[in-house]
mmCIF file of C-alpha atoms in Angstrom:
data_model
loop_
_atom_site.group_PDB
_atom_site.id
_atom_site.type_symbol
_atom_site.label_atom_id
_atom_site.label_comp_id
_atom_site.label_asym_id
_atom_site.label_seq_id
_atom_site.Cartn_x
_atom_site.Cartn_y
_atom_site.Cartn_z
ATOM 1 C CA UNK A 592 136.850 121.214 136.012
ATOM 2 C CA UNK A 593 134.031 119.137 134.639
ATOM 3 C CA UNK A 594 133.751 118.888 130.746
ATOM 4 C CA UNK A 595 131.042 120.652 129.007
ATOM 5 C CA UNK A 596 131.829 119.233 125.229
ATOM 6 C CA UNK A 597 129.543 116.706 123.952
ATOM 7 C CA UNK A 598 131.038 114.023 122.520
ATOM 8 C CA UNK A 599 127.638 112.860 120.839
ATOM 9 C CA UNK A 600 127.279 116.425 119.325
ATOM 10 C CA UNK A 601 131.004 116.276 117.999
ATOM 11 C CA UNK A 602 130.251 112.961 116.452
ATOM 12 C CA UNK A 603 127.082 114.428 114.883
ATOM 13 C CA UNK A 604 129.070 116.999 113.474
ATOM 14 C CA UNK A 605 131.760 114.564 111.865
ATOM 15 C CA UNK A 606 129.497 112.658 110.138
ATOM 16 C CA UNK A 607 127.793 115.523 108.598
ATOM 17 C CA UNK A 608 131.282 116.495 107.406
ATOM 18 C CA UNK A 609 131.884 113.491 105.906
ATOM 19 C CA UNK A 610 128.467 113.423 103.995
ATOM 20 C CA UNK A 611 129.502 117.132 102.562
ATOM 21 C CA UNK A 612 132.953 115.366 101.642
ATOM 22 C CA UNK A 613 131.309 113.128 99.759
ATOM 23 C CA UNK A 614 129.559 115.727 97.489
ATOM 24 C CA UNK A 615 125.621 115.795 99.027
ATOM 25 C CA UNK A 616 124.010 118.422 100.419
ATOM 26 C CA UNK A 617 121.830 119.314 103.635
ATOM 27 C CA UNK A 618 118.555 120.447 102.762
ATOM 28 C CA UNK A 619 114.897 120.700 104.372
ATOM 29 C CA UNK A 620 112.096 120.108 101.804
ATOM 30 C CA UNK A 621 108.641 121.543 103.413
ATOM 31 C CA UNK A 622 105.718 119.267 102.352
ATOM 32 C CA UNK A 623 102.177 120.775 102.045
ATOM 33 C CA UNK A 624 100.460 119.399 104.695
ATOM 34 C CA UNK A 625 103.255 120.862 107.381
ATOM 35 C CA UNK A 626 105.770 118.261 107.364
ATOM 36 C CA UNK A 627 109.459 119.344 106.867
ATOM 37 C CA UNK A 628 112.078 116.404 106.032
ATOM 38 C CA UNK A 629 115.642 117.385 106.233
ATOM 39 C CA UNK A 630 117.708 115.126 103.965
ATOM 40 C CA UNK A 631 121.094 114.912 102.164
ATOM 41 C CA UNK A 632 121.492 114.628 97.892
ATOM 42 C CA UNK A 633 123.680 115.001 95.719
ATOM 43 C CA UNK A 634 125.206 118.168 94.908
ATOM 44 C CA UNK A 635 125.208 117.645 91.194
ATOM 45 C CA UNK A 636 122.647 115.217 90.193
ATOM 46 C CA UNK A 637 123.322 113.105 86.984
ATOM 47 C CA UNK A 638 120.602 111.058 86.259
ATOM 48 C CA UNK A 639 121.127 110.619 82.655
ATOM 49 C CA UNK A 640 123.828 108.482 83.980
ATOM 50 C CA UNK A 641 123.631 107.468 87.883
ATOM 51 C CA UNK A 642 120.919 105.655 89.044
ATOM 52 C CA UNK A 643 118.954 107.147 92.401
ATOM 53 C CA UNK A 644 119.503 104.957 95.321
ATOM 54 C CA UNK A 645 117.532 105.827 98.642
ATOM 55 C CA UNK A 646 119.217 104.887 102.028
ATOM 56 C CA UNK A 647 116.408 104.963 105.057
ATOM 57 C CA UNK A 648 117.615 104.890 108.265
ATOM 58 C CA UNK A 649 116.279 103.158 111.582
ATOM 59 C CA UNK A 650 115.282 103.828 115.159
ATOM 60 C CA UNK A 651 118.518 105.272 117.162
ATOM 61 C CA UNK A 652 120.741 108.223 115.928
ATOM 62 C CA UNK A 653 120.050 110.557 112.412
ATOM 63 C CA UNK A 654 120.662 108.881 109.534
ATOM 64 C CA UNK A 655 124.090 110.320 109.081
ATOM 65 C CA UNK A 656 125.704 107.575 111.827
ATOM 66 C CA UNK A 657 123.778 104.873 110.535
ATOM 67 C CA UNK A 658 124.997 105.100 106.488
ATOM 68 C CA UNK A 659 128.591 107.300 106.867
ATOM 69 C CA UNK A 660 130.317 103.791 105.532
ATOM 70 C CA UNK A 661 128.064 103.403 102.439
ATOM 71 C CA UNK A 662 128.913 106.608 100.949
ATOM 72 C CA UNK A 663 132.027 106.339 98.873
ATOM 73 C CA UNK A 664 131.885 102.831 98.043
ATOM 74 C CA UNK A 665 127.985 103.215 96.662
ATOM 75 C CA UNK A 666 128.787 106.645 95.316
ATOM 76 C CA UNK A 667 132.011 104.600 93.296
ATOM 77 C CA UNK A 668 129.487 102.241 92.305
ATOM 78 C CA UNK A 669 127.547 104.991 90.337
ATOM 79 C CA UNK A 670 124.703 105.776 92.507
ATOM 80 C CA UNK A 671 123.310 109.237 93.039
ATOM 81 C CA UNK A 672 122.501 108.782 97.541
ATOM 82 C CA UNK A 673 119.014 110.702 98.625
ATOM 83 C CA UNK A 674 119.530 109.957 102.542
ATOM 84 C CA UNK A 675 116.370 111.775 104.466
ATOM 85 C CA UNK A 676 115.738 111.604 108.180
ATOM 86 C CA UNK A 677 112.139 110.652 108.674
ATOM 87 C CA UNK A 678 109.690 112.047 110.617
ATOM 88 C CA UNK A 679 110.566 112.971 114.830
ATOM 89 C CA UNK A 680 113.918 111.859 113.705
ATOM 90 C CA UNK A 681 117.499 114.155 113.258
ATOM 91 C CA UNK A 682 115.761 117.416 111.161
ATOM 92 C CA UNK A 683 112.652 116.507 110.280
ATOM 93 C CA UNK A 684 108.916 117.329 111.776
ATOM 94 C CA UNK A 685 105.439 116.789 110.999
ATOM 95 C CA UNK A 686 102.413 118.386 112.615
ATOM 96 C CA UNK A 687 100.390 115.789 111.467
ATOM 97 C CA UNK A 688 98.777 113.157 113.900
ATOM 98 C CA UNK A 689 99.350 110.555 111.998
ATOM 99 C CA UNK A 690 102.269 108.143 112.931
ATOM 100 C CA UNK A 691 102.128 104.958 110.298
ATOM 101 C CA UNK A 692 104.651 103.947 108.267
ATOM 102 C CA UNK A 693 101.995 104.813 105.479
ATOM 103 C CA UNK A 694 102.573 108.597 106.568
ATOM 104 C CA UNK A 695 106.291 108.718 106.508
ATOM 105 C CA UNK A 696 106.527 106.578 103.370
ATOM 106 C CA UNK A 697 104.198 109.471 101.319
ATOM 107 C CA UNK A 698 106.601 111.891 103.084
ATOM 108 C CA UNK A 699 109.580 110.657 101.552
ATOM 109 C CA UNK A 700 108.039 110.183 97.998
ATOM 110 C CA UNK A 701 106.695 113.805 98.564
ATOM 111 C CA UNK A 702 110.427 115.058 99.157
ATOM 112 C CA UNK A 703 111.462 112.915 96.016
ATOM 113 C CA UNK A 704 108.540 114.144 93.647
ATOM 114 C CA UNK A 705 109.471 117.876 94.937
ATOM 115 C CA UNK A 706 113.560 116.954 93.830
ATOM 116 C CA UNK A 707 112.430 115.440 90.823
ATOM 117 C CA UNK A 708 113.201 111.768 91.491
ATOM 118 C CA UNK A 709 110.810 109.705 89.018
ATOM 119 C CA UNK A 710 112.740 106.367 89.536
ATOM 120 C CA UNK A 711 114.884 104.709 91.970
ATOM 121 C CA UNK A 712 116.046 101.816 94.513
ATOM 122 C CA UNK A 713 115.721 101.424 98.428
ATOM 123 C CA UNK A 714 117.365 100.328 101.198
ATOM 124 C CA UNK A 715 115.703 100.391 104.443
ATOM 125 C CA UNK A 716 117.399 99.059 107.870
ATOM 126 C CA UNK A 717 114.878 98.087 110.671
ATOM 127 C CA UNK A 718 112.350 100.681 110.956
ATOM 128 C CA UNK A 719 113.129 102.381 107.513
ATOM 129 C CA UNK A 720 112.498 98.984 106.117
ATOM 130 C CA UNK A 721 109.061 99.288 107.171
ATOM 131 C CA UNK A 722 108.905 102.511 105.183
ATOM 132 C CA UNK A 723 110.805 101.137 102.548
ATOM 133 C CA UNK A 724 108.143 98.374 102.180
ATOM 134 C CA UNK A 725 105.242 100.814 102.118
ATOM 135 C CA UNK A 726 107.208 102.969 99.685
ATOM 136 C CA UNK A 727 107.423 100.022 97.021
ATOM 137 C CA UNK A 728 103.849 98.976 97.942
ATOM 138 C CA UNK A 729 102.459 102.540 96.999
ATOM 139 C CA UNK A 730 104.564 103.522 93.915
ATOM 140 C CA UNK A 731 105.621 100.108 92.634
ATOM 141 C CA UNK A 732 106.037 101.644 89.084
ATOM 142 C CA UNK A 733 108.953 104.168 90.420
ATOM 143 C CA UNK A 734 110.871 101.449 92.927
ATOM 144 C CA UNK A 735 113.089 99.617 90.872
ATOM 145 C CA UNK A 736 114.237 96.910 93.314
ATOM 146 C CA UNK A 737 114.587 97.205 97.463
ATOM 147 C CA UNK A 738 116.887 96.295 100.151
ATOM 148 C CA UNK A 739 115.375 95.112 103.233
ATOM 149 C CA UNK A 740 117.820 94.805 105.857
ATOM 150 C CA UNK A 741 116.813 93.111 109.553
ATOM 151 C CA UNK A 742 113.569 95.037 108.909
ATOM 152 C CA UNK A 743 110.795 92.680 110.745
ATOM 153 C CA UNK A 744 107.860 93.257 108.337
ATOM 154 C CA UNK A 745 106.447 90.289 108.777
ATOM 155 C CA UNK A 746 105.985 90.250 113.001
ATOM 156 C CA UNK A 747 102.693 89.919 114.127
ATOM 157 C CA UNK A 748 101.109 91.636 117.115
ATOM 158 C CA UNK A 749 100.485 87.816 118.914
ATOM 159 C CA UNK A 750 104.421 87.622 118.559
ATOM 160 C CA UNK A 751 104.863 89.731 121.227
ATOM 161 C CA UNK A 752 103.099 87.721 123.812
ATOM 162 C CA UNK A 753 104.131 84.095 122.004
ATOM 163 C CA UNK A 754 108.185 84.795 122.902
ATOM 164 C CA UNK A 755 109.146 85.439 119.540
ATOM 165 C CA UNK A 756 110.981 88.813 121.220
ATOM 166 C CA UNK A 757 113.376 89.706 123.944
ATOM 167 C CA UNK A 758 110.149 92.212 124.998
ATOM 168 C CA UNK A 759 106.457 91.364 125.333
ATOM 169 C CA UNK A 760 104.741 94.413 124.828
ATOM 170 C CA UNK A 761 104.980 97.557 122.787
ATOM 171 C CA UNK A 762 105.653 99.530 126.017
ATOM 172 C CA UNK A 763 109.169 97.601 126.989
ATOM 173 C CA UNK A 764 110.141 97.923 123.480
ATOM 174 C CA UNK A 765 109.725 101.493 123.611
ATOM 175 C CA UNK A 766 111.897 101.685 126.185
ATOM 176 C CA UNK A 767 114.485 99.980 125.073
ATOM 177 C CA UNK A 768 114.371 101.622 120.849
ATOM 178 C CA UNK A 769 113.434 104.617 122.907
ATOM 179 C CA UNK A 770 116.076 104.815 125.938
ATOM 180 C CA UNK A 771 115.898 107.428 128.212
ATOM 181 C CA UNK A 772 118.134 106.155 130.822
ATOM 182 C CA UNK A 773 121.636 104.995 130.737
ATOM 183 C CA UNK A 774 120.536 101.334 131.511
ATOM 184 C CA UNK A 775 118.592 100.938 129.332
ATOM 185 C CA UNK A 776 120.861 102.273 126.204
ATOM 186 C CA UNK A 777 123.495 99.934 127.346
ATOM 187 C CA UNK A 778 121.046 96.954 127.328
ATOM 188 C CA UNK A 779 120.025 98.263 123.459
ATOM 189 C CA UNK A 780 123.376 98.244 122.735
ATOM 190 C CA UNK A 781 124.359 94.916 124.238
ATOM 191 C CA UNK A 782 120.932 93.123 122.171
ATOM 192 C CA UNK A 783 121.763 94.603 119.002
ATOM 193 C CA UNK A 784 125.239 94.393 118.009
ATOM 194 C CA UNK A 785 127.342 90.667 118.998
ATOM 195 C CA UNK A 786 130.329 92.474 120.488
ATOM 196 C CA UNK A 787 129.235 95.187 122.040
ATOM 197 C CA UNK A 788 132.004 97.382 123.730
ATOM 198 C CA UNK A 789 133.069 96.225 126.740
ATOM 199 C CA UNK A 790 132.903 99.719 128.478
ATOM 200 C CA UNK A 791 130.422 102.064 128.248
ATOM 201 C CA UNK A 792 130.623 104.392 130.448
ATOM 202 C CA UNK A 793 126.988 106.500 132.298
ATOM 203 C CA UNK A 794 128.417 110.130 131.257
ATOM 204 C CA UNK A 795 128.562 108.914 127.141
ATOM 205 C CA UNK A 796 125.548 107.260 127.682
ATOM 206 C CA UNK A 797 123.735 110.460 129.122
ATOM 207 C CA UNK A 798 124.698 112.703 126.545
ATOM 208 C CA UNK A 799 123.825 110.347 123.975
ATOM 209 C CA UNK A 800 120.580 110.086 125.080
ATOM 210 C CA UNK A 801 120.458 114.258 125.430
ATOM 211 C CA UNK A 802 121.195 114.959 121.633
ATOM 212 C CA UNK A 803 119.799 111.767 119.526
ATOM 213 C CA UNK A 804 117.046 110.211 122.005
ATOM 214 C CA UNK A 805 115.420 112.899 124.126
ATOM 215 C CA UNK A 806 113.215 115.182 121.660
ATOM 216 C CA UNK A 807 110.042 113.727 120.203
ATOM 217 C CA UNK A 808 111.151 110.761 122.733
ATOM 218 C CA UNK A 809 106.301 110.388 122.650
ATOM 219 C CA UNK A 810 106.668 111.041 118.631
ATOM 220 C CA UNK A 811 108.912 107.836 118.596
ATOM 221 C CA UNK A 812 106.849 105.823 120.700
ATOM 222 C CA UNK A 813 103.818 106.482 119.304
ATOM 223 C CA UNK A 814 105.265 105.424 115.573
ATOM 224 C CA UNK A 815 106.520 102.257 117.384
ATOM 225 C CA UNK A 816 102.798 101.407 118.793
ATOM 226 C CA UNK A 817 101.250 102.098 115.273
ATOM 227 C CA UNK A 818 104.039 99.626 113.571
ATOM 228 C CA UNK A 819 102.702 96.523 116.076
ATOM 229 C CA UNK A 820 99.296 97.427 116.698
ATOM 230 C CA UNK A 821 96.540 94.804 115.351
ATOM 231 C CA UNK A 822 99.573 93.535 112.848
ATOM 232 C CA UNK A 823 98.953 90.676 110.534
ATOM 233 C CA UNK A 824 100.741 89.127 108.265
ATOM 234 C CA UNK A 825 97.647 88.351 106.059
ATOM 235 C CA UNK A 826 97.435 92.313 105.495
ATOM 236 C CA UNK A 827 101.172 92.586 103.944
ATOM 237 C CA UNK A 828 100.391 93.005 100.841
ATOM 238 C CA UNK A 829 103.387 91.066 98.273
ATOM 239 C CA UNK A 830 106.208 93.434 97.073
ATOM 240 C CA UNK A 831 106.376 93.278 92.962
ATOM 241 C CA UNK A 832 109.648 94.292 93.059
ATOM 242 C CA UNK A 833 112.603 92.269 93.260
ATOM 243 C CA UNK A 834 113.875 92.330 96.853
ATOM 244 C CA UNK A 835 117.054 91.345 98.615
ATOM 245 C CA UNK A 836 116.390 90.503 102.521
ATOM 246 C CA UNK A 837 119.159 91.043 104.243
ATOM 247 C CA UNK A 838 119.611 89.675 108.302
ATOM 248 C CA UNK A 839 122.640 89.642 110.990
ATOM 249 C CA UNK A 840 122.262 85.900 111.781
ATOM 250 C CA UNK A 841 122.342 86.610 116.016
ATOM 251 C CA UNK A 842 119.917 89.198 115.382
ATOM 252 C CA UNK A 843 117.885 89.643 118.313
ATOM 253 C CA UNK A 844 115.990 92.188 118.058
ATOM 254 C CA UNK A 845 114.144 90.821 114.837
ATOM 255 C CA UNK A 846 114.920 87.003 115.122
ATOM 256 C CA UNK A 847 115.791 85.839 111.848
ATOM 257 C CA UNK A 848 112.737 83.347 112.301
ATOM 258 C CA UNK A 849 111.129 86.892 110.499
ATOM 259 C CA UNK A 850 113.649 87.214 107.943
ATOM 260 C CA UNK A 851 112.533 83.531 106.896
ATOM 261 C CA UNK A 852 108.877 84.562 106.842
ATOM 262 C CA UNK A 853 109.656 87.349 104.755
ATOM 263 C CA UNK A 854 111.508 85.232 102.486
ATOM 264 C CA UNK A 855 108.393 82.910 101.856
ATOM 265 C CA UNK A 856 106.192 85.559 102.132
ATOM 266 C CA UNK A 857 108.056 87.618 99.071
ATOM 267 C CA UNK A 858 108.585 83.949 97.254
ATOM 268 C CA UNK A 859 110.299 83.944 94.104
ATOM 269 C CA UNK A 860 110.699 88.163 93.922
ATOM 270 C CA UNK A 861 113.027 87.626 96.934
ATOM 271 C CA UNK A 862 116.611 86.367 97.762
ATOM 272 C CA UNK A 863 117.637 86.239 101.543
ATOM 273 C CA UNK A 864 121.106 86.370 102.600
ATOM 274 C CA UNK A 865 122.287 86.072 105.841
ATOM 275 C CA UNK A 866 125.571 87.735 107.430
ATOM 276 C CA UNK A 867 127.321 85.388 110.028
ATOM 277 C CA UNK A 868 128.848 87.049 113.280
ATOM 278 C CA UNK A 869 126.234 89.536 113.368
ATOM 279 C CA UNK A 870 123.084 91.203 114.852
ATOM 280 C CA UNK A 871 120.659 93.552 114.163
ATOM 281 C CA UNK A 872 122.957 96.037 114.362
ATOM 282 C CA UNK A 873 124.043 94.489 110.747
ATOM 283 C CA UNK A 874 124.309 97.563 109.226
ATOM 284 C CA UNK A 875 127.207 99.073 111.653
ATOM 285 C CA UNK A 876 129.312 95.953 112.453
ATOM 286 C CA UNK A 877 129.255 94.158 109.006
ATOM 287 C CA UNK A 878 129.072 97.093 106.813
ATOM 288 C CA UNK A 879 131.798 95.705 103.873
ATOM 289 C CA UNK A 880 129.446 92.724 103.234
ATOM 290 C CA UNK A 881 126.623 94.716 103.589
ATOM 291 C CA UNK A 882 127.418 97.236 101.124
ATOM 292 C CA UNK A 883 128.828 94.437 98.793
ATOM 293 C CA UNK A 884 125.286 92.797 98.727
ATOM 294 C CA UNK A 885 124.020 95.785 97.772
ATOM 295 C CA UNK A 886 125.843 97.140 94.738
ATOM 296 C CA UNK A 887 125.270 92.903 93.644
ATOM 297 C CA UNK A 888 122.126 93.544 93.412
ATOM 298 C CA UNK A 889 121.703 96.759 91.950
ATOM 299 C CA UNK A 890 124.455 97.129 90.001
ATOM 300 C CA UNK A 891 124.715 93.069 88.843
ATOM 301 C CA UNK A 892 121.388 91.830 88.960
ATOM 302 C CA UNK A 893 122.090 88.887 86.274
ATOM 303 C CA UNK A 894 123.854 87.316 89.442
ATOM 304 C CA UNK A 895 121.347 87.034 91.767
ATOM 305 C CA UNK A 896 119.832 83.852 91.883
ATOM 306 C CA UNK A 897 116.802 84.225 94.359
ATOM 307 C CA UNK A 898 115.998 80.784 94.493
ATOM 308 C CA UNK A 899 119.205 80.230 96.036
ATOM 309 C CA UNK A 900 119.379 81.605 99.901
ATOM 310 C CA UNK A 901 122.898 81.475 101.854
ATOM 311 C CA UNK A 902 124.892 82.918 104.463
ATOM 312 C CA UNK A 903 128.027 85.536 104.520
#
């Protein structure tokens, strides 16, 4: 008898059982103009004494499987977590046209205004450090300091067609961030994390790509043309904020050729570190010494030096 349980699904429902176990919350906040972001926060807020961290996920599943190890040790560390899915991703939806980062960065600070967030930090991976960037950039007095982690704000559209990528166009890199056959899933996985599994079998790989990859699969590549369209360096504005780059050294998705870029774009406001035995997938396969760098920064800032650069 063939199986009809999904193990995608079932994993989608652990990790939302392990956000409620660590005291947030599902909620959807509905934004004027249409837009509805589901996110998770804390149950009992204490901002008089726990600073607001924001985690922002990146292309792939819902936020929940991208920052389920971060919880209880940043939680510990005395932050109150705000963890949103952004727009065409897990529970949230906008009728708007728009697709730039500029639109789902005023999304987010719309969802924080609404919970009464005045001040906090990011962390963006990838594609949420794209929003992350915009969100510092438009409310610089609120964002305290930012996280950027393999998040290639600094590409430019000629670095498509100069080699700079695995891809050469924005339509191959949809389908690989946006898979919708097993193939091609199994090549994303293989490019973004340096030991990939050695098995992965057509059947996970189909129902994966059913629950996390198949709706708004033409939202998803539409945000991903907008991100690399007519992209220049020369129009990234500087972050005032003190900012901690973060890179998985074999990352190949974003070569770490932008994480250097970054780093002299940003100058002295910036530190880079960079995690050995890792790839893009940074995040997921190095997520102690990710999480480590983090609460450093935040939580011991007098130890940063950000003239001083150096791998994990």
């Amino acid at each position: 008898m063939a199986c009809c349980v999904s193990i995608t699904a079932c994993c989608d429902r652990y990790y939302d059982a392990t956000f409620s176990a660590a005291g947030l919350r599902p909620s959807v906040v509905s934004l004027s103009d249409g837009t509805s972001i589901h996110l998770w926060s804390p149950q009992y807020p204490n901002p008089s004494s726990r600073r607001a961290l924001v985690l922002i996920h990146g292309f792939g599943a819902s936020a929940t499987w991208q920052w389920a190890p971060y919880l209880r040790p940043l939680i510990k560390a005395g932050f109150d977590l705000y963890v949103p899915d952004l727009i065409f991703f897990g529970g949230s939806f906008s009728p708007s046209p728009d697709r730039s980062d500029y639109h789902q960065a005023r999304s987010v600070v719309g969802v924080l205004d609404r919970l009464g967030v005045s001040r906090f930090g990011l962390v963006g991976v990838s594609y949420g450090g794209f929003v992350s960037y915009r969100i510092s950039e438009l409310c610089p007095e609120r964002v305290e300091r930012v996280v950027l982690i393999c998040a290639g704000v600094c590409l430019e559209d000629t670095d498509l067609t100069k080699g700079l990528f695995v891809v050469s166009n924005v339509a191959d890199a949809a389908e690989l961030l946006v898979p919708r056959r097993p193939e091609k899933l199994k090549e994303l996985v293989r490019l973004t994390f340096v030991r990939p599994p050695r098995v992965m079998p057509s059947c996970f790989m189909r129902d994966y790509i059913q629950v996390m990859c198949t709706e708004y699969a033409q939202e998803k590549t539409e945000l991903l043309q907008f991100l690399i369209q007519d992209r220049k360096l020369s129009n990234l504005p500087k972050l005032t904020q003190q900012t901690l780059i973060l890179w998985g050294e074999q990352d190949k998705v974003f070569p770490l050729e932008l994480a250097h870029r970054l780093k002299r774009h940003l100058e002295e406001n910036s530190q880079l570190v960079i995690i050995k035995e890792a790839g893009h997938a940074v995040n997921l396969e190095k997520p102690a010494e990710v999480v480590k760098n983090i609460i450093n920064f935040f939580v011991e800032p007098s130890s940063n030096n950000s003239t001083n650069d150096h791998k994990e």
